[in-house]
PDB file of C-alpha atoms in Angstrom:
ATOM      1  CA  MET A   2      -0.353 -41.378  56.587  1.00 47.00           C
ATOM      2  CA  LYS A   3       1.197 -38.166  57.924  1.00 50.00           C
ATOM      3  CA  LYS A   4      -0.636 -37.086  61.382  1.00 50.00           C
ATOM      4  CA  ARG A   5      -2.076 -33.688  60.585  1.00 46.00           C
ATOM      5  CA  SER A   6      -1.301 -31.091  62.638  1.00 48.00           C
ATOM      6  CA  LEU A   7      -4.482 -29.241  64.622  1.00 43.00           C
ATOM      7  CA  LEU A   8      -1.984 -26.283  65.494  1.00 43.00           C
ATOM      8  CA  PHE A   9      -1.672 -26.207  61.467  1.00 42.00           C
ATOM      9  CA  VAL A  10      -5.311 -26.519  60.816  1.00 43.00           C
ATOM     10  CA  LEU A  11      -6.165 -23.641  63.211  1.00 46.00           C
ATOM     11  CA  THR A  12      -3.858 -21.370  61.655  1.00 47.00           C
ATOM     12  CA  MET A  13      -5.238 -22.013  57.959  1.00 46.00           C
ATOM     13  CA  ILE A  14      -8.696 -21.501  59.746  1.00 47.00           C
ATOM     14  CA  VAL A  15      -7.582 -18.161  61.585  1.00 47.00           C
ATOM     15  CA  ALA A  16      -6.200 -16.768  58.345  1.00 49.00           C
ATOM     16  CA  MET A  17      -9.177 -17.699  56.139  1.00 50.00           C
ATOM     17  CA  LEU A  18     -11.358 -16.363  58.357  1.00 49.00           C
ATOM     18  CA  PHE A  19      -9.032 -13.108  58.259  1.00 48.00           C
ATOM     19  CA  THR A  20      -9.010 -13.052  54.721  1.00 50.00           C
ATOM     20  CA  ALA A  21     -12.619 -13.222  54.362  1.00 48.00           C
ATOM     21  CA  CYS A  22     -13.190 -10.281  56.691  1.00 50.00           C
ATOM     22  CA  GLY A  23     -10.647  -7.837  54.735  1.00 50.00           C
ATOM     23  CA  GLU A  24     -12.483  -8.709  51.344  1.00 52.00           C
ATOM     24  CA  GLU A  25     -14.945  -5.763  52.137  1.00 60.00           C
ATOM     25  CA  GLU A  26     -17.924  -5.976  49.214  1.00 65.00           C
ATOM     26  CA  LYS A  27     -17.548  -2.938  46.221  1.00 73.00           C
ATOM     27  CA  PRO A  28     -19.572  -0.412  47.504  1.00 82.00           C
ATOM     28  CA  ASN A  29     -22.831   0.470  44.439  1.00 88.00           C
ATOM     29  CA  PRO A  30     -21.793   2.779  42.050  1.00 90.00           C
ATOM     30  CA  PHE A  31     -25.291   3.758  41.160  1.00 93.00           C
ATOM     31  CA  LEU A  32     -26.714   4.812  44.477  1.00 93.00           C
ATOM     32  CA  GLY A  33     -28.909   8.067  44.546  1.00 94.00           C
ATOM     33  CA  LYS A  34     -30.568  10.701  42.785  1.00 95.00           C
ATOM     34  CA  TRP A  35     -28.777  11.926  38.747  1.00 95.00           C
ATOM     35  CA  SER A  36     -29.632  14.163  36.421  1.00 95.00           C
ATOM     36  CA  GLY A  37     -29.060  14.828  33.502  1.00 94.00           C
ATOM     37  CA  ASN A  38     -29.616  16.363  29.826  1.00 92.00           C
ATOM     38  CA  MET A  39     -30.400  14.170  26.653  1.00 90.00           C
ATOM     39  CA  ASP A  40     -29.872  16.621  23.817  1.00 90.00           C
ATOM     40  CA  LEU A  41     -31.860  15.373  20.760  1.00 89.00           C
ATOM     41  CA  THR A  42     -31.386  18.389  18.699  1.00 91.00           C
ATOM     42  CA  ASN A  43     -29.755  16.772  16.039  1.00 89.00           C
ATOM     43  CA  SER A  44     -32.530  13.776  15.508  1.00 86.00           C
ATOM     44  CA  ILE A  45     -35.000  16.518  15.110  1.00 86.00           C
ATOM     45  CA  VAL A  46     -33.581  18.525  12.751  1.00 88.00           C
ATOM     46  CA  LYS A  47     -32.285  15.259  10.770  1.00 88.00           C
ATOM     47  CA  GLU A  48     -35.927  14.261  11.010  1.00 85.00           C
ATOM     48  CA  MET A  49     -37.372  17.452   9.539  1.00 85.00           C
ATOM     49  CA  VAL A  50     -35.021  17.209   6.652  1.00 88.00           C
ATOM     50  CA  SER A  51     -36.189  13.469   5.559  1.00 89.00           C
ATOM     51  CA  GLN A  52     -38.878  14.992   5.767  1.00 85.00           C
ATOM     52  CA  ASN A  53     -38.634  18.078   3.554  1.00 86.00           C
ATOM     53  CA  GLU A  54     -35.133  18.432   1.757  1.00 89.00           C
ATOM     54  CA  SER A  55     -36.230  21.918   1.184  1.00 87.00           C
ATOM     55  CA  LEU A  56     -35.142  22.462   4.736  1.00 86.00           C
ATOM     56  CA  LYS A  57     -31.458  21.470   4.996  1.00 88.00           C
ATOM     57  CA  GLU A  58     -30.405  25.450   4.813  1.00 89.00           C
ATOM     58  CA  TYR A  59     -33.721  26.602   7.331  1.00 89.00           C
ATOM     59  CA  ALA A  60     -33.943  24.268  10.478  1.00 88.00           C
ATOM     60  CA  LYS A  61     -30.938  25.441  12.842  1.00 87.00           C
ATOM     61  CA  PHE A  62     -32.333  25.294  15.859  1.00 89.00           C
ATOM     62  CA  ASP A  63     -30.439  25.046  19.471  1.00 88.00           C
ATOM     63  CA  LYS A  64     -30.275  23.596  22.636  1.00 88.00           C
ATOM     64  CA  LEU A  65     -33.739  21.097  22.112  1.00 90.00           C
ATOM     65  CA  MET A  66     -32.657  18.963  25.107  1.00 92.00           C
ATOM     66  CA  LEU A  67     -34.338  17.630  28.309  1.00 92.00           C
ATOM     67  CA  THR A  68     -33.376  16.528  31.707  1.00 94.00           C
ATOM     68  CA  LEU A  69     -34.123  13.018  32.608  1.00 92.00           C
ATOM     69  CA  GLU A  70     -34.069  12.285  36.722  1.00 94.00           C
ATOM     70  CA  PHE A  71     -32.529   8.961  37.234  1.00 93.00           C
ATOM     71  CA  GLU A  72     -32.785   7.768  41.441  1.00 94.00           C
ATOM     72  CA  PHE A  73     -31.012   4.485  42.220  1.00 95.00           C
ATOM     73  CA  ALA A  74     -31.755   2.140  44.893  1.00 94.00           C
ATOM     74  CA  GLU A  75     -29.731  -1.112  45.609  1.00 91.00           C
ATOM     75  CA  GLU A  76     -32.154  -2.629  43.301  1.00 91.00           C
ATOM     76  CA  GLU A  77     -34.688  -0.473  42.296  1.00 94.00           C
ATOM     77  CA  VAL A  78     -34.526   2.232  40.000  1.00 94.00           C
ATOM     78  CA  SER A  79     -37.005   5.518  38.983  1.00 92.00           C
ATOM     79  CA  LEU A  80     -36.701   7.309  35.506  1.00 90.00           C
ATOM     80  CA  GLN A  81     -38.564  10.795  35.460  1.00 90.00           C
ATOM     81  CA  MET A  82     -38.118  13.976  32.844  1.00 90.00           C
ATOM     82  CA  ASN A  83     -37.680  16.926  34.584  1.00 91.00           C
ATOM     83  CA  ASP A  84     -40.646  19.111  34.066  1.00 89.00           C
ATOM     84  CA  ALA A  85     -39.686  22.798  33.962  1.00 92.00           C
ATOM     85  CA  SER A  86     -36.751  21.094  31.032  1.00 92.00           C
ATOM     86  CA  ALA A  87     -40.285  19.678  28.551  1.00 91.00           C
ATOM     87  CA  GLN A  88     -41.233  24.068  28.775  1.00 91.00           C
ATOM     88  CA  GLN A  89     -37.660  25.012  27.916  1.00 93.00           C
ATOM     89  CA  PHE A  90     -37.756  22.547  24.906  1.00 92.00           C
ATOM     90  CA  ILE A  91     -41.014  23.817  23.291  1.00 92.00           C
ATOM     91  CA  SER A  92     -39.661  27.187  23.874  1.00 93.00           C
ATOM     92  CA  ASN A  93     -36.549  26.207  22.231  1.00 93.00           C
ATOM     93  CA  ALA A  94     -38.525  24.637  19.207  1.00 92.00           C
ATOM     94  CA  GLU A  95     -40.785  27.608  19.107  1.00 94.00           C
ATOM     95  CA  ALA A  96     -37.833  29.829  18.914  1.00 94.00           C
ATOM     96  CA  GLY A  97     -36.614  27.692  15.916  1.00 93.00           C
ATOM     97  CA  ILE A  98     -39.381  26.785  14.289  1.00 93.00           C
ATOM     98  CA  THR A  99     -40.098  30.773  14.120  1.00 95.00           C
ATOM     99  CA  ASP A 100     -36.238  31.836  12.851  1.00 94.00           C
ATOM    100  CA  MET A 101     -37.028  29.073  10.158  1.00 92.00           C
ATOM    101  CA  VAL A 102     -40.331  30.178   8.519  1.00 93.00           C
ATOM    102  CA  ASP A 103     -38.771  33.996   8.989  1.00 95.00           C
ATOM    103  CA  ALA A 104     -35.325  32.804   6.647  1.00 94.00           C
ATOM    104  CA  VAL A 105     -37.558  30.697   3.961  1.00 93.00           C
ATOM    105  CA  VAL A 106     -40.111  33.682   4.108  1.00 94.00           C
ATOM    106  CA  ALA A 107     -37.362  35.903   3.606  1.00 95.00           C
ATOM    107  CA  ASP A 108     -35.631  33.347   0.404  1.00 93.00           C
ATOM    108  CA  GLU A 109     -39.150  33.633  -0.649  1.00 91.00           C
ATOM    109  CA  ALA A 110     -39.551  37.403  -1.042  1.00 94.00           C
ATOM    110  CA  ALA A 111     -35.783  37.696  -2.578  1.00 94.00           C
ATOM    111  CA  GLU A 112     -36.546  35.301  -5.156  1.00 91.00           C
ATOM    112  CA  TYR A 113     -39.316  37.247  -6.575  1.00 91.00           C
ATOM    113  CA  SER A 114     -38.771  40.519  -5.861  1.00 94.00           C
ATOM    114  CA  VAL A 115     -40.899  41.511  -2.834  1.00 94.00           C
ATOM    115  CA  THR A 116     -41.323  42.024  -0.061  1.00 94.00           C
ATOM    116  CA  VAL A 117     -42.190  39.760   3.488  1.00 95.00           C
ATOM    117  CA  GLU A 118     -45.022  41.732   3.865  1.00 94.00           C
ATOM    118  CA  ASP A 119     -46.190  40.641   0.319  1.00 93.00           C
ATOM    119  CA  VAL A 120     -45.399  37.115   0.639  1.00 93.00           C
ATOM    120  CA  TYR A 121     -47.747  36.869   3.780  1.00 93.00           C
ATOM    121  CA  ALA A 122     -50.469  39.162   1.906  1.00 93.00           C
ATOM    122  CA  GLY A 123     -50.769  36.598  -0.679  1.00 91.00           C
ATOM    123  CA  MET A 124     -51.076  33.991   1.403  1.00 92.00           C
ATOM    124  CA  ASN A 125     -53.456  36.346   2.495  1.00 94.00           C
ATOM    125  CA  VAL A 126     -52.494  35.201   6.468  1.00 94.00           C
ATOM    126  CA  THR A 127     -50.215  37.465   9.164  1.00 95.00           C
ATOM    127  CA  ARG A 128     -46.572  36.322  10.078  1.00 95.00           C
ATOM    128  CA  GLU A 129     -48.040  35.737  13.185  1.00 96.00           C
ATOM    129  CA  ASP A 130     -50.703  33.705  12.436  1.00 95.00           C
ATOM    130  CA  TYR A 131     -48.605  32.014  10.035  1.00 95.00           C
ATOM    131  CA  ILE A 132     -46.271  30.964  12.630  1.00 94.00           C
ATOM    132  CA  GLN A 133     -48.146  29.564  15.169  1.00 94.00           C
ATOM    133  CA  SER A 134     -50.119  27.483  12.262  1.00 94.00           C
ATOM    134  CA  VAL A 135     -46.670  26.117  11.451  1.00 90.00           C
ATOM    135  CA  ILE A 136     -46.077  25.408  15.551  1.00 91.00           C
ATOM    136  CA  ASP A 137     -49.481  23.685  15.890  1.00 92.00           C
ATOM    137  CA  ALA A 138     -48.560  21.442  13.071  1.00 89.00           C
ATOM    138  CA  MET A 139     -45.538  20.218  14.923  1.00 84.00           C
ATOM    139  CA  HIS A 140     -47.785  19.152  17.596  1.00 88.00           C
ATOM    140  CA  LEU A 141     -44.876  20.046  20.236  1.00 86.00           C
ATOM    141  CA  GLU A 142     -47.068  20.052  23.491  1.00 86.00           C
ATOM    142  CA  GLN A 143     -48.617  16.323  22.131  1.00 88.00           C
ATOM    143  CA  MET A 144     -45.216  15.436  21.899  1.00 84.00           C
ATOM    144  CA  ILE A 145     -43.827  16.537  25.356  1.00 86.00           C
ATOM    145  CA  ASN A 146     -46.371  14.582  26.902  1.00 85.00           C
ATOM    146  CA  ALA A 147     -46.254  11.564  25.317  1.00 86.00           C
ATOM    147  CA  MET A 148     -42.531  11.636  26.090  1.00 81.00           C
ATOM    148  CA  ILE A 149     -43.034  13.027  29.878  1.00 81.00           C
ATOM    149  CA  GLU A 150     -45.494   9.612  30.042  1.00 81.00           C
ATOM    150  CA  ALA A 151     -42.817   7.048  28.233  1.00 77.00           C
ATOM    151  CA  PHE A 152     -40.132   8.225  30.458  1.00 77.00           C
ATOM    152  CA  GLU A 153     -42.402   8.045  33.803  1.00 83.00           C
ATOM    153  CA  LEU A 154     -40.634   4.234  34.509  1.00 84.00           C
ATOM    154  CA  ASN A 155     -40.525   2.180  37.533  1.00 90.00           C
ATOM    155  CA  GLY A 156     -38.402  -1.018  37.726  1.00 92.00           C
ATOM    156  CA  THR A 157     -35.557  -3.261  39.194  1.00 95.00           C
ATOM    157  CA  TYR A 158     -32.544  -2.860  37.535  1.00 94.00           C
ATOM    158  CA  GLU A 159     -28.729  -5.361  37.055  1.00 93.00           C
ATOM    159  CA  SER A 160     -25.692  -4.458  35.628  1.00 92.00           C
ATOM    160  CA  ASP A 161     -22.301  -5.712  34.625  1.00 91.00           C
ATOM    161  CA  ASP A 162     -19.311  -3.716  34.147  1.00 89.00           C
ATOM    162  CA  GLU A 163     -20.777  -2.571  30.995  1.00 91.00           C
ATOM    163  CA  LYS A 164     -24.281  -1.895  30.748  1.00 93.00           C
ATOM    164  CA  ILE A 165     -27.591  -1.799  33.579  1.00 93.00           C
ATOM    165  CA  ILE A 166     -30.118  -3.967  32.157  1.00 93.00           C
ATOM    166  CA  VAL A 167     -33.410  -2.814  33.863  1.00 92.00           C
ATOM    167  CA  PHE A 168     -36.280  -4.736  34.091  1.00 93.00           C
ATOM    168  CA  TYR A 169     -39.925  -2.555  34.005  1.00 87.00           C
ATOM    169  CA  GLU A 170     -43.337  -3.113  35.521  1.00 82.00           C
ATOM    170  CA  ASP A 171     -44.810  -3.703  32.450  1.00 81.00           C
ATOM    171  CA  ASN A 172     -42.293  -6.937  31.615  1.00 85.00           C
ATOM    172  CA  THR A 173     -40.337  -5.145  29.369  1.00 87.00           C
ATOM    173  CA  TYR A 174     -36.397  -4.845  30.014  1.00 88.00           C
ATOM    174  CA  GLU A 175     -34.271  -2.296  28.227  1.00 87.00           C
ATOM    175  CA  GLU A 176     -30.079  -2.579  28.322  1.00 90.00           C
ATOM    176  CA  MET A 177     -28.328   0.386  28.366  1.00 90.00           C
ATOM    177  CA  LYS A 178     -24.754   1.485  28.149  1.00 93.00           C
ATOM    178  CA  TYR A 179     -22.788   3.137  31.234  1.00 94.00           C
ATOM    179  CA  SER A 180     -18.711   4.621  32.265  1.00 95.00           C
ATOM    180  CA  PHE A 181     -18.283   6.717  35.175  1.00 95.00           C
ATOM    181  CA  ASP A 182     -15.932   9.179  34.495  1.00 93.00           C
ATOM    182  CA  GLY A 183     -14.544  11.376  37.863  1.00 90.00           C
ATOM    183  CA  ASP A 184     -18.115  11.889  39.269  1.00 91.00           C
ATOM    184  CA  LYS A 185     -19.638  11.391  36.081  1.00 94.00           C
ATOM    185  CA  LEU A 186     -21.899   9.412  35.004  1.00 95.00           C
ATOM    186  CA  PHE A 187     -22.811   8.428  31.365  1.00 95.00           C
ATOM    187  CA  ILE A 188     -26.247   6.711  30.079  1.00 93.00           C
ATOM    188  CA  THR A 189     -26.447   5.965  26.496  1.00 92.00           C
ATOM    189  CA  VAL A 190     -30.132   5.497  25.077  1.00 85.00           C
ATOM    190  CA  SER A 191     -31.121   4.051  22.412  1.00 82.00           C
ATOM    191  CA  ASP A 192     -34.579   4.823  20.244  1.00 75.00           C
ATOM    192  CA  GLY A 193     -33.428   2.141  17.731  1.00 76.00           C
ATOM    193  CA  THR A 194     -32.438   3.976  15.122  1.00 79.00           C
ATOM    194  CA  ASN A 195     -30.251   7.449  17.194  1.00 80.00           C
ATOM    195  CA  GLU A 196     -28.195   6.561  20.316  1.00 85.00           C
ATOM    196  CA  TYR A 197     -27.526   9.214  23.129  1.00 87.00           C
ATOM    197  CA  VAL A 198     -25.409  10.073  25.497  1.00 91.00           C
ATOM    198  CA  ILE A 199     -26.603  11.390  28.759  1.00 92.00           C
ATOM    199  CA  GLU A 200     -23.781  12.889  30.648  1.00 93.00           C
ATOM    200  CA  CYS A 201     -25.521  12.792  34.318  1.00 95.00           C
ATOM    201  CA  THR A 202     -24.188  14.400  37.551  1.00 95.00           C
ATOM    202  CA  LYS A 203     -24.990  13.446  40.951  1.00 92.00           C
ATOM    203  CA  ALA A 204     -28.002  15.617  43.063  1.00 83.00           C
ATOM    204  CA  GLU A 205     -26.610  16.518  46.134  1.00 68.00           C
TER     205      GLU A 205
END
């Protein structure tokens, strides 16, 4: 049997130690606060048209977006909706509804060769009151409040090369696809029907 050299064994141990020291642990790329916009314009227009096909040419909404704020620690993550973006969402939605009503009534007036004022007089309502009634029927405040509550989440997370899995405090979990492009983090969330890609930038 060949005798093992003590010097050889010592050399191998030293080499292994230096190799281990040289393998630095990769930093967690998620750490920190991230903010990104979720554009709901297309899905909301699609839902409106699915309920009333005649609105297809009139539903011309713009920038129905909400800002989501993520904060990642080593193992924990929190998520909430930016309140200012919620108010801006309502404002943009109301502007879109106003334009939609104006366009529908204008076409109605043109079809019957009457004025817009005649159309409203026939319904025994003012333009402002009619538009407000349509806005009220959308229940925007209730919808936003429900979304704010739904997006106030805390939990732990783990990730692989393609997705983040978040385990929430209510014993539910969610898988979200992600990718990095430079200093941007792209998170894809789904409501079961639609997917939304949130382009996030890191907070200073």
